[in-house]
Amino acid sequence: MSILVTPEELAGLGEVTILDVRWRLGGGPSDRKSYVEGHIPGAVFCALDADLAAAPGPGGRHPLPEAADFQAAMRHLGVDGSRPVVVYDEADSTAAARAWWTLRYFGHPDVRVLDGGIRAWRHAGLPVEEGEEDATGRDGDFTAVPGGMPTLDADQAADLAANGVLLDARAAERYRGEVEPIDPVAGHVPGAVSAPTAENVEPGGRFHNREFLRERFNTLGAVDGVPVGAYCGSGVTAAHEVLALELAGIHAALYVGSWSHWVTDPSRPVATG
């Protein structure tokens, strides 16, 4: 089963649940506004901050939701355990990857990502709908069971940075500690390797092919037999890194709390440069 689907493939799928996960850092009504102005027919809006994460706190800015909360949110969006789910965002799959990863973590067996997002859908000349989809009477039966994808806590992330490969998915200047627009401390986990997610996709937002991605990650040390993990600011773009690694045939764990959790403990070391 391919993780990625093209617009043409999605248009030809039968019974499928489509989630619109358009999101921008900081969230807010602007995300839903884009959905209302035009979405893939039948898609329902999935709010990343509310549906795919718990409230910010000691666990970071986008900690995992409790299983019961996630199950309730997905059922409300019409997600069934036996029906494929396709997720999409504006173009580069950053938010869609968080939906893909979270659904897989909680045990959904068939989650796919629209490569290139709604931008690719529009470019293919396919129709969009305005307004809100009525979710009344379409509650799904999805049962959330955690543990379907590997995760890291802070200690495991530190160990992986020393004894495996821990990829930092943020922009290179944040990794180096030159800027930090969100978290109170700048820098990176000592031993982590800079691997910005922007380099996983082509200029239009579609993922690079498997061979390109595999060569990229191999060059960064993610080779057969070496354990691999990823983190970012708050566990969103790192899910994109895990997805790109999966496309390359490399399985990786996600440090969900990421940098926003790492810096909550002042005893944890910070590297710059």
Coordinates of C-alpha atoms in Angstrom, one line a residue:
M1 CA 0.0 0.0 0.0
S2 CA 1.4 3.3 -1.0
I3 CA 1.3 6.1 1.6
L4 CA 1.0 8.8 -1.0
V5 CA -1.8 9.3 -3.4
T6 CA -2.1 11.6 -6.4
P7 CA -5.1 13.8 -7.1
E8 CA -6.2 11.5 -9.9
E9 CA -5.9 8.4 -7.6
L10 CA -7.9 10.1 -4.9
A11 CA -10.6 11.1 -7.3
G12 CA -11.0 7.4 -8.3
L13 CA -11.1 6.0 -4.8
G14 CA -14.4 4.6 -3.6
E15 CA -15.4 4.7 0.1
V16 CA -12.8 6.9 1.8
T17 CA -12.8 9.5 4.6
I18 CA -11.0 12.7 3.6
L19 CA -9.6 15.1 6.2
D20 CA -8.6 18.6 5.4
V21 CA -5.8 19.4 7.8
R22 CA -4.7 22.9 6.5
W23 CA -2.9 24.6 9.4
R24 CA -0.4 27.3 10.0
L25 CA 1.7 27.9 13.1
G26 CA -0.4 29.7 15.6
G27 CA -3.6 28.2 14.2
G28 CA -6.8 30.2 14.5
P29 CA -9.9 30.6 12.3
S30 CA -7.8 31.3 9.2
D31 CA -7.3 27.6 8.8
R32 CA -11.0 26.8 8.8
K33 CA -11.6 29.9 6.6
S34 CA -9.4 28.3 3.9
Y35 CA -11.4 25.1 4.1
V36 CA -14.8 27.0 3.9
E37 CA -13.6 28.9 0.8
G38 CA -12.8 25.7 -1.0
H39 CA -12.1 22.1 -0.2
I40 CA -12.0 18.7 -1.8
P41 CA -15.6 17.4 -2.2
G42 CA -16.6 15.3 0.9
A43 CA -13.6 16.4 3.0
V44 CA -14.2 17.4 6.6
F45 CA -12.0 19.9 8.4
C46 CA -9.6 18.5 11.0
A47 CA -8.2 21.1 13.4
L48 CA -4.6 20.2 14.1
D49 CA -4.4 22.0 17.5
A50 CA -7.7 20.7 18.8
D51 CA -8.0 17.2 17.1
L52 CA -4.4 16.0 16.7
A53 CA -2.8 17.4 19.9
A54 CA -3.6 17.9 23.6
A55 CA -3.3 21.4 25.1
P56 CA 0.2 22.9 25.4
G57 CA 1.9 22.2 28.7
P58 CA 4.8 20.4 30.3
G59 CA 4.7 17.8 27.5
G60 CA 5.4 20.5 24.9
R61 CA 3.4 22.7 22.5
H62 CA 1.7 19.8 20.7
P63 CA 1.7 16.8 23.0
L64 CA -0.3 13.7 22.0
P65 CA -4.0 13.7 22.8
E66 CA -5.3 11.1 25.2
A67 CA -6.6 8.0 23.3
A68 CA -10.2 8.7 24.4
D69 CA -10.1 12.3 23.2
F70 CA -8.5 11.4 19.9
Q71 CA -11.0 8.6 19.3
A72 CA -13.9 11.0 20.0
A73 CA -12.5 13.6 17.6
M74 CA -11.9 11.1 14.8
R75 CA -15.3 9.5 15.2
H76 CA -16.9 12.9 15.0
L77 CA -15.1 13.5 11.7
G78 CA -16.5 10.2 10.4
V79 CA -13.4 8.1 10.7
D80 CA -14.0 4.3 10.6
G81 CA -11.5 1.7 11.5
S82 CA -12.2 -0.3 8.3
R83 CA -12.3 2.6 5.8
P84 CA -9.2 4.3 4.3
V85 CA -8.5 7.8 5.4
V86 CA -6.8 10.4 3.1
V87 CA -5.4 13.5 4.7
Y88 CA -4.2 16.7 2.9
D89 CA -3.1 20.2 3.6
E90 CA -2.3 23.2 1.4
A91 CA 0.7 21.7 -0.4
D92 CA 3.8 20.4 1.4
S93 CA 2.1 17.8 3.7
T94 CA 3.5 19.2 7.0
A95 CA 0.2 19.2 8.8
A96 CA -1.1 16.2 6.8
A97 CA 1.9 14.2 8.0
R98 CA 0.9 14.9 11.6
A99 CA -2.5 13.6 10.9
W100 CA -1.1 10.5 9.1
W101 CA 1.3 9.8 12.0
T102 CA -1.2 10.3 14.8
L103 CA -3.8 8.1 13.1
R104 CA -1.2 5.4 12.6
Y105 CA 0.1 5.8 16.2
F106 CA -3.5 5.2 17.4
G107 CA -3.9 2.1 15.3
H108 CA -5.6 3.1 12.0
P109 CA -4.4 0.6 9.4
D110 CA -4.9 2.6 6.2
V111 CA -3.9 6.3 6.2
R112 CA -2.7 8.0 3.0
V113 CA -1.5 11.5 2.2
L114 CA -2.5 13.5 -0.8
D115 CA 0.9 14.4 -2.3
G116 CA 1.0 18.1 -3.1
G117 CA -2.2 18.8 -1.1
I118 CA -5.1 20.8 -2.4
R119 CA -2.8 22.8 -4.6
A120 CA -2.0 19.7 -6.6
W121 CA -5.7 18.9 -6.6
R122 CA -6.6 22.3 -8.1
H123 CA -3.7 22.1 -10.5
A124 CA -5.1 18.8 -11.8
G125 CA -8.3 20.7 -12.7
L126 CA -10.4 18.8 -10.1
P127 CA -13.5 20.4 -8.5
V128 CA -13.7 22.0 -5.0
E129 CA -16.6 22.7 -2.8
E130 CA -17.4 25.7 -0.6
G131 CA -18.9 25.8 2.8
E132 CA -18.9 23.3 5.6
E133 CA -19.6 19.5 5.3
D134 CA -22.4 18.4 7.5
A135 CA -21.1 15.8 9.8
T136 CA -24.5 15.0 11.3
G137 CA -25.2 11.3 11.3
R138 CA -21.8 10.3 10.0
D139 CA -20.0 9.4 13.2
G140 CA -17.3 6.8 12.7
D141 CA -16.4 3.7 14.7
F142 CA -12.7 4.2 14.9
T143 CA -11.1 2.7 18.1
A144 CA -7.9 4.4 19.2
V145 CA -5.3 2.1 20.5
P146 CA -1.9 3.8 21.2
G147 CA 1.5 2.4 20.3
G148 CA 1.2 1.9 16.5
M149 CA 4.2 4.0 15.8
P150 CA 7.5 4.3 17.7
T151 CA 8.1 7.3 20.0
L152 CA 10.9 8.8 22.0
D153 CA 11.0 10.5 25.3
A154 CA 13.7 13.0 26.2
D155 CA 16.1 10.4 27.6
Q156 CA 15.7 8.1 24.6
A157 CA 16.2 11.1 22.2
A158 CA 19.5 12.0 24.0
D159 CA 20.6 8.3 23.8
L160 CA 19.7 8.1 20.1
A161 CA 21.7 11.3 19.4
A162 CA 24.7 9.7 20.9
N163 CA 24.3 6.1 19.7
G164 CA 22.2 6.4 16.5
V165 CA 20.8 9.2 14.4
L166 CA 18.5 11.9 15.8
L167 CA 17.4 14.2 13.0
D168 CA 16.4 17.8 13.7
A169 CA 13.7 18.7 11.3
R170 CA 13.6 22.5 11.9
A171 CA 15.1 25.1 9.7
A172 CA 18.9 25.1 9.9
E173 CA 19.2 28.5 11.6
R174 CA 17.0 27.3 14.4
Y175 CA 19.1 24.2 14.7
R176 CA 22.2 26.3 15.0
G177 CA 20.6 28.5 17.6
E178 CA 20.9 31.7 15.5
V179 CA 17.2 32.4 15.8
E180 CA 14.4 31.0 18.0
P181 CA 11.0 32.6 17.3
I182 CA 8.9 30.4 19.5
D183 CA 10.7 28.5 22.3
P184 CA 12.5 30.2 25.2
V185 CA 15.9 28.6 24.5
A186 CA 17.7 28.4 21.1
G187 CA 19.8 25.5 20.0
H188 CA 19.5 21.8 19.5
V189 CA 19.9 18.4 21.3
P190 CA 23.6 17.7 21.5
G191 CA 24.6 15.2 18.8
A192 CA 21.5 15.7 16.7
V193 CA 21.9 16.2 12.9
S194 CA 20.3 19.0 11.0
A195 CA 17.8 17.8 8.5
P196 CA 15.3 20.5 7.5
T197 CA 12.0 19.1 6.3
A198 CA 11.8 21.7 3.5
E199 CA 14.4 19.6 1.7
N200 CA 12.0 16.6 1.6
V201 CA 9.8 18.2 -1.0
E202 CA 10.0 19.7 -4.4
P203 CA 9.3 23.4 -4.9
G204 CA 5.6 22.7 -5.6
G205 CA 5.2 20.8 -2.4
R206 CA 5.3 17.2 -3.6
F207 CA 7.7 14.8 -2.0
H208 CA 10.9 13.9 -3.7
N209 CA 11.1 10.4 -5.1
R210 CA 12.2 7.4 -2.9
E211 CA 15.7 7.3 -4.4
F212 CA 16.3 11.0 -3.7
L213 CA 15.0 10.7 -0.1
R214 CA 17.0 7.6 0.6
E215 CA 20.2 9.1 -0.6
R216 CA 19.5 12.3 1.4
F217 CA 19.0 10.4 4.7
N218 CA 21.8 7.9 4.0
T219 CA 24.1 10.9 3.7
L220 CA 22.9 12.1 7.1
G221 CA 23.8 8.8 8.7
A222 CA 20.4 7.1 8.5
V223 CA 21.5 3.8 7.0
D224 CA 20.4 0.2 7.5
G225 CA 21.1 -1.1 11.0
V226 CA 21.3 2.3 12.6
P227 CA 18.3 3.4 14.8
V228 CA 16.8 6.7 13.7
G229 CA 14.5 9.3 15.3
A230 CA 13.3 12.8 14.5
Y231 CA 12.3 15.9 16.4
C232 CA 11.4 19.5 15.6
G233 CA 9.9 22.4 17.6
S234 CA 6.8 20.7 18.8
G235 CA 6.4 17.4 17.0
V236 CA 4.6 18.6 13.8
T237 CA 7.3 19.0 11.2
A238 CA 9.1 16.0 12.7
A239 CA 6.1 13.9 11.7
H240 CA 6.8 15.1 8.2
E241 CA 10.4 13.9 8.6
V242 CA 9.2 10.4 9.8
L243 CA 6.9 10.2 6.8
A244 CA 9.7 11.1 4.4
L245 CA 11.9 8.5 6.0
E246 CA 9.1 6.0 5.7
L247 CA 8.9 6.8 2.0
A248 CA 12.6 6.2 1.8
G249 CA 12.2 2.8 3.4
I250 CA 13.6 3.9 6.7
H251 CA 11.6 3.4 9.9
A252 CA 12.0 6.1 12.5
A253 CA 10.7 7.1 16.0
L254 CA 9.2 10.5 16.8
Y255 CA 10.1 12.6 19.8
V256 CA 6.6 14.0 20.1
G257 CA 7.5 16.7 22.7
S258 CA 10.5 17.8 20.7
W259 CA 12.4 21.0 21.4
S260 CA 9.4 22.6 23.2
H261 CA 9.6 19.7 25.7
W262 CA 13.4 19.4 25.9
V263 CA 13.8 23.0 27.1
T264 CA 11.3 22.6 29.9
D265 CA 14.1 21.0 32.0
P266 CA 17.0 23.4 32.5
S267 CA 19.3 20.5 33.3
R268 CA 19.1 19.2 29.8
P269 CA 22.1 20.2 27.7
V270 CA 21.8 22.6 24.7
A271 CA 24.2 22.7 21.8
T272 CA 24.5 25.5 19.2
G273 CA 26.4 26.0 16.0

